[in-house]
Tab-separated table of C-alpha atoms in Angstrom:
chain	number	residue	atom	x	y	z
A	952	MET	CA	11.937	-22.574	105.825
A	953	SER	CA	10.771	-23.774	102.441
A	954	MET	CA	12.819	-23.652	99.292
A	955	LYS	CA	11.160	-22.656	96.044
A	956	PRO	CA	12.405	-24.604	93.056
A	957	ARG	CA	14.028	-22.513	90.366
A	958	MET	CA	12.868	-22.774	86.790
A	959	TYR	CA	15.197	-21.944	83.948
A	960	VAL	CA	13.813	-20.964	80.566
A	961	ASN	CA	15.214	-19.874	77.239
A	962	GLY	CA	13.747	-17.140	75.109
A	963	ASP	CA	12.353	-13.749	76.049
A	964	PRO	CA	10.247	-13.718	79.255
A	965	ALA	CA	9.181	-10.106	78.549
A	966	THR	CA	7.293	-11.163	75.414
A	967	GLY	CA	6.208	-14.570	76.686
A	968	ARG	CA	8.142	-16.314	73.914
A	969	VAL	CA	9.939	-18.788	76.152
A	970	PHE	CA	10.493	-22.500	76.241
A	971	LEU	CA	11.469	-24.849	79.040
A	972	THR	CA	13.803	-27.766	78.711
A	973	SER	CA	14.547	-30.525	81.160
A	974	GLY	CA	17.494	-31.748	79.150
A	975	PHE	CA	21.086	-30.813	78.587
A	976	GLN	CA	23.011	-30.618	75.361
A	977	ALA	CA	26.710	-29.932	75.390
A	978	PRO	CA	27.747	-27.001	73.186
A	979	PHE	CA	28.055	-27.935	69.524
A	980	GLN	CA	30.691	-25.311	68.939
A	981	GLU	CA	33.285	-27.745	70.265
A	982	GLY	CA	35.308	-28.714	67.205
A	983	ASP	CA	36.901	-31.666	69.006
A	984	LEU	CA	34.495	-34.601	68.659
A	985	LEU	CA	36.258	-36.691	71.331
A	986	LYS	CA	35.970	-33.805	73.801
A	987	GLN	CA	32.277	-33.381	72.966
A	988	ILE	CA	31.712	-37.108	73.624
A	989	ASP	CA	33.649	-36.884	76.900
A	990	VAL	CA	31.547	-33.918	78.128
A	991	ASN	CA	28.318	-35.741	77.254
A	992	ALA	CA	29.521	-38.960	78.915
A	993	HIS	CA	30.335	-37.150	82.161
A	994	PHE	CA	27.018	-35.316	82.235
A	995	GLN	CA	24.940	-38.364	81.305
A	996	SER	CA	26.445	-40.274	84.235
A	997	TYR	CA	24.599	-37.786	86.500
A	998	ALA	CA	21.370	-37.533	84.482
A	999	THR	CA	18.481	-39.949	84.758
A	1000	GLY	CA	17.022	-38.929	81.428
A	1001	GLY	CA	16.575	-35.960	79.156
A	1002	SER	CA	20.217	-35.748	78.204
A	1003	ILE	CA	20.815	-36.732	74.603
A	1004	MET	CA	24.070	-36.544	72.719
A	1005	HIS	CA	23.305	-35.252	69.238
A	1006	LEU	CA	25.665	-36.054	66.381
A	1007	PHE	CA	24.826	-33.920	63.363
A	1008	THR	CA	26.230	-35.317	60.127
A	1009	ALA	CA	27.338	-33.170	57.202
A	1010	GLU	CA	27.183	-35.842	54.529
A	1011	GLU	CA	25.545	-39.138	53.725
A	1012	MET	CA	27.128	-42.099	55.473
A	1013	LYS	CA	26.912	-45.750	54.536
A	1014	PRO	CA	25.360	-48.026	57.175
A	1015	GLU	CA	28.770	-49.473	58.063
A	1016	GLU	CA	30.219	-45.960	58.571
A	1017	GLN	CA	27.315	-45.034	60.833
A	1018	GLU	CA	27.682	-48.285	62.759
A	1019	LYS	CA	31.413	-47.704	63.219
A	1020	LEU	CA	30.756	-44.211	64.605
A	1021	ILE	CA	27.906	-45.124	66.937
A	1022	PHE	CA	29.283	-48.406	68.290
A	1023	ASN	CA	32.726	-46.937	68.979
A	1024	ILE	CA	31.042	-44.286	71.092
A	1025	ILE	CA	28.642	-46.478	73.062
A	1026	ARG	CA	31.203	-49.270	73.531
A	1027	ASN	CA	33.790	-46.951	75.041
A	1028	PHE	CA	31.804	-44.233	76.842
A	1029	PRO	CA	28.825	-44.282	79.223
A	1030	ILE	CA	26.536	-42.605	76.692
A	1031	GLN	CA	22.947	-43.660	77.347
A	1032	TYR	CA	21.091	-41.581	74.750
A	1033	LEU	CA	22.507	-40.801	71.319
A	1034	THR	CA	21.039	-39.539	68.055
A	1035	LYS	CA	22.672	-39.291	64.660
A	1036	THR	CA	20.908	-36.676	62.593
A	1037	PRO	CA	21.848	-35.431	59.148
A	1038	PHE	CA	21.515	-31.776	58.251
A	1039	LEU	CA	19.147	-31.645	55.283
A	1040	THR	CA	18.690	-29.121	52.480
A	1041	THR	CA	15.855	-29.106	49.948
A	1042	CYS	CA	15.669	-27.059	46.772
A	1043	ASN	CA	12.399	-25.196	46.458
A	1044	SER	CA	12.917	-24.730	42.698
A	1045	CYS	CA	13.556	-28.291	41.484
A	1046	GLY	CA	12.789	-30.390	44.589
A	1047	HIS	CA	16.298	-31.888	44.854
A	1048	LYS	CA	17.176	-33.158	48.351
A	1049	MET	CA	20.706	-32.938	49.760
A	1050	VAL	CA	22.436	-34.081	52.937
A	1051	GLY	CA	24.310	-31.257	54.640
A	1052	ARG	CA	23.919	-27.500	55.003
A	1053	LYS	CA	23.944	-26.060	51.492
A	1054	THR	CA	23.461	-22.481	50.291
A	1055	VAL	CA	22.605	-23.409	46.680
A	1056	CYS	CA	21.131	-26.444	44.958
A	1057	GLU	CA	23.745	-28.880	43.649
A	1058	LYS	CA	21.421	-29.813	40.774
A	1059	CYS	CA	19.968	-26.538	39.406
A	1060	GLY	CA	22.035	-23.827	41.170
A	1061	SER	CA	19.018	-22.087	42.754
A	1062	ASP	CA	19.594	-20.167	45.979
A	1063	ASP	CA	15.983	-20.806	47.051
A	1064	VAL	CA	16.806	-23.660	49.395
A	1065	THR	CA	15.393	-24.640	52.775
A	1066	LEU	CA	17.698	-25.927	55.506
A	1067	TRP	CA	16.232	-28.456	57.924
A	1068	SER	CA	17.361	-29.792	61.290
A	1069	ARG	CA	15.922	-31.930	64.030
A	1070	PRO	CA	15.960	-29.980	67.268
A	1071	ILE	CA	13.859	-32.457	69.246
A	1072	GLY	CA	12.239	-35.539	67.759
A	1073	TYR	CA	11.229	-34.239	64.334
A	1074	PHE	CA	12.668	-32.310	61.398
A	1075	ARG	CA	11.751	-28.622	61.121
A	1076	PRO	CA	12.770	-25.914	58.696
A	1077	VAL	CA	15.473	-23.604	60.059
A	1078	MET	CA	15.778	-21.087	57.244
A	1079	ARG	CA	14.842	-20.567	53.606
A	1080	GLY	CA	16.046	-18.576	50.615
A	1081	LYS	CA	19.290	-16.696	50.044
A	1082	VAL	CA	21.041	-18.609	52.840
A	1083	LYS	CA	24.385	-17.000	53.686
A	1084	GLU	CA	27.650	-18.936	54.043
A	1085	ASN	CA	27.739	-18.300	57.811
A	1086	PHE	CA	24.299	-20.008	58.151
A	1087	LYS	CA	23.008	-17.157	60.326
A	1088	GLU	CA	21.075	-15.213	57.680
A	1089	ALA	CA	18.463	-16.031	55.078
A	1090	GLN	CA	15.357	-14.518	53.531
A	1091	TYR	CA	13.178	-16.378	56.084
A	1092	LEU	CA	14.303	-17.514	59.569
A	1093	PHE	CA	12.023	-19.992	61.333
A	1094	TRP	CA	13.827	-20.297	64.691
A	1095	LEU	CA	14.614	-17.843	67.497
A	1096	SER	CA	17.932	-16.026	67.039
A	1097	SER	CA	19.631	-18.041	69.821
A	1098	ARG	CA	18.672	-21.287	68.072
A	1099	ILE	CA	19.925	-19.904	64.735
A	1100	GLU	CA	23.275	-19.137	66.389
A	1101	ASP	CA	23.388	-22.714	67.707
A	1102	PHE	CA	22.512	-24.095	64.261
A	1103	ALA	CA	25.179	-21.957	62.583
A	1104	THR	CA	27.971	-23.103	64.900
A	1105	ARG	CA	27.151	-26.796	65.390
A	1106	LYS	CA	29.896	-29.326	64.832
A	1107	GLU	CA	29.168	-31.326	61.691
A	1108	VAL	CA	30.457	-34.892	61.762
A	1109	LYS	CA	32.088	-35.941	58.496
A	1110	LYS	CA	33.342	-39.315	57.293
A	1111	GLU	CA	36.949	-38.430	58.071
A	1112	ASP	CA	35.886	-37.572	61.648
A	1113	VAL	CA	34.783	-41.203	62.119
A	1114	GLU	CA	38.252	-42.546	61.277
A	1115	GLU	CA	39.935	-39.891	63.415
A	1116	LEU	CA	37.638	-40.690	66.347
A	1117	VAL	CA	38.286	-44.441	66.094
A	1118	ASN	CA	42.050	-43.792	66.036
A	1119	GLN	CA	41.815	-41.435	69.050
A	1120	ILE	CA	39.794	-43.998	71.039
A	1121	THR	CA	42.264	-46.741	70.136
A	1122	ASP	CA	45.189	-44.552	71.258
A	1123	LEU	CA	43.346	-43.556	74.433
A	1124	LEU	CA	42.499	-47.127	75.429
A	1125	GLY	CA	45.590	-48.760	73.920
């Protein structure tokens, strides 16, 4: 008796618009950063590769803030692969660049902005123009609807999250 390997894909097999992934990413909807790290640490202990913990930042962080975040994670959890990626927004009217998901330009007030993210390895546009507050609608959507839902609900790491995380780790290990 031979076993056929199963292949799992995302997308719509009926239209042929599918993609295959060999990796795992814990849900970003988890608002608890420590829990998200814990889930990734447990899964990565079973994976031999292809499992990356993505930290998406909502604001610019100084090098020392980034270092504090990253080293507290890798020092205290068996995380093998970790990325820290900022959400980016660019204004198509004046060219201003912003860190974080924005619906209007901070400089000129235009609502013709493009939101960018890094799904795998490189930055790509997610949406452009008349971006709604829920980050699920815009004039132009560049990703599949399931990826837009993921983008809209991802946990954004903020500076105060770094301090909270360090305190939680200290309490946990203390």
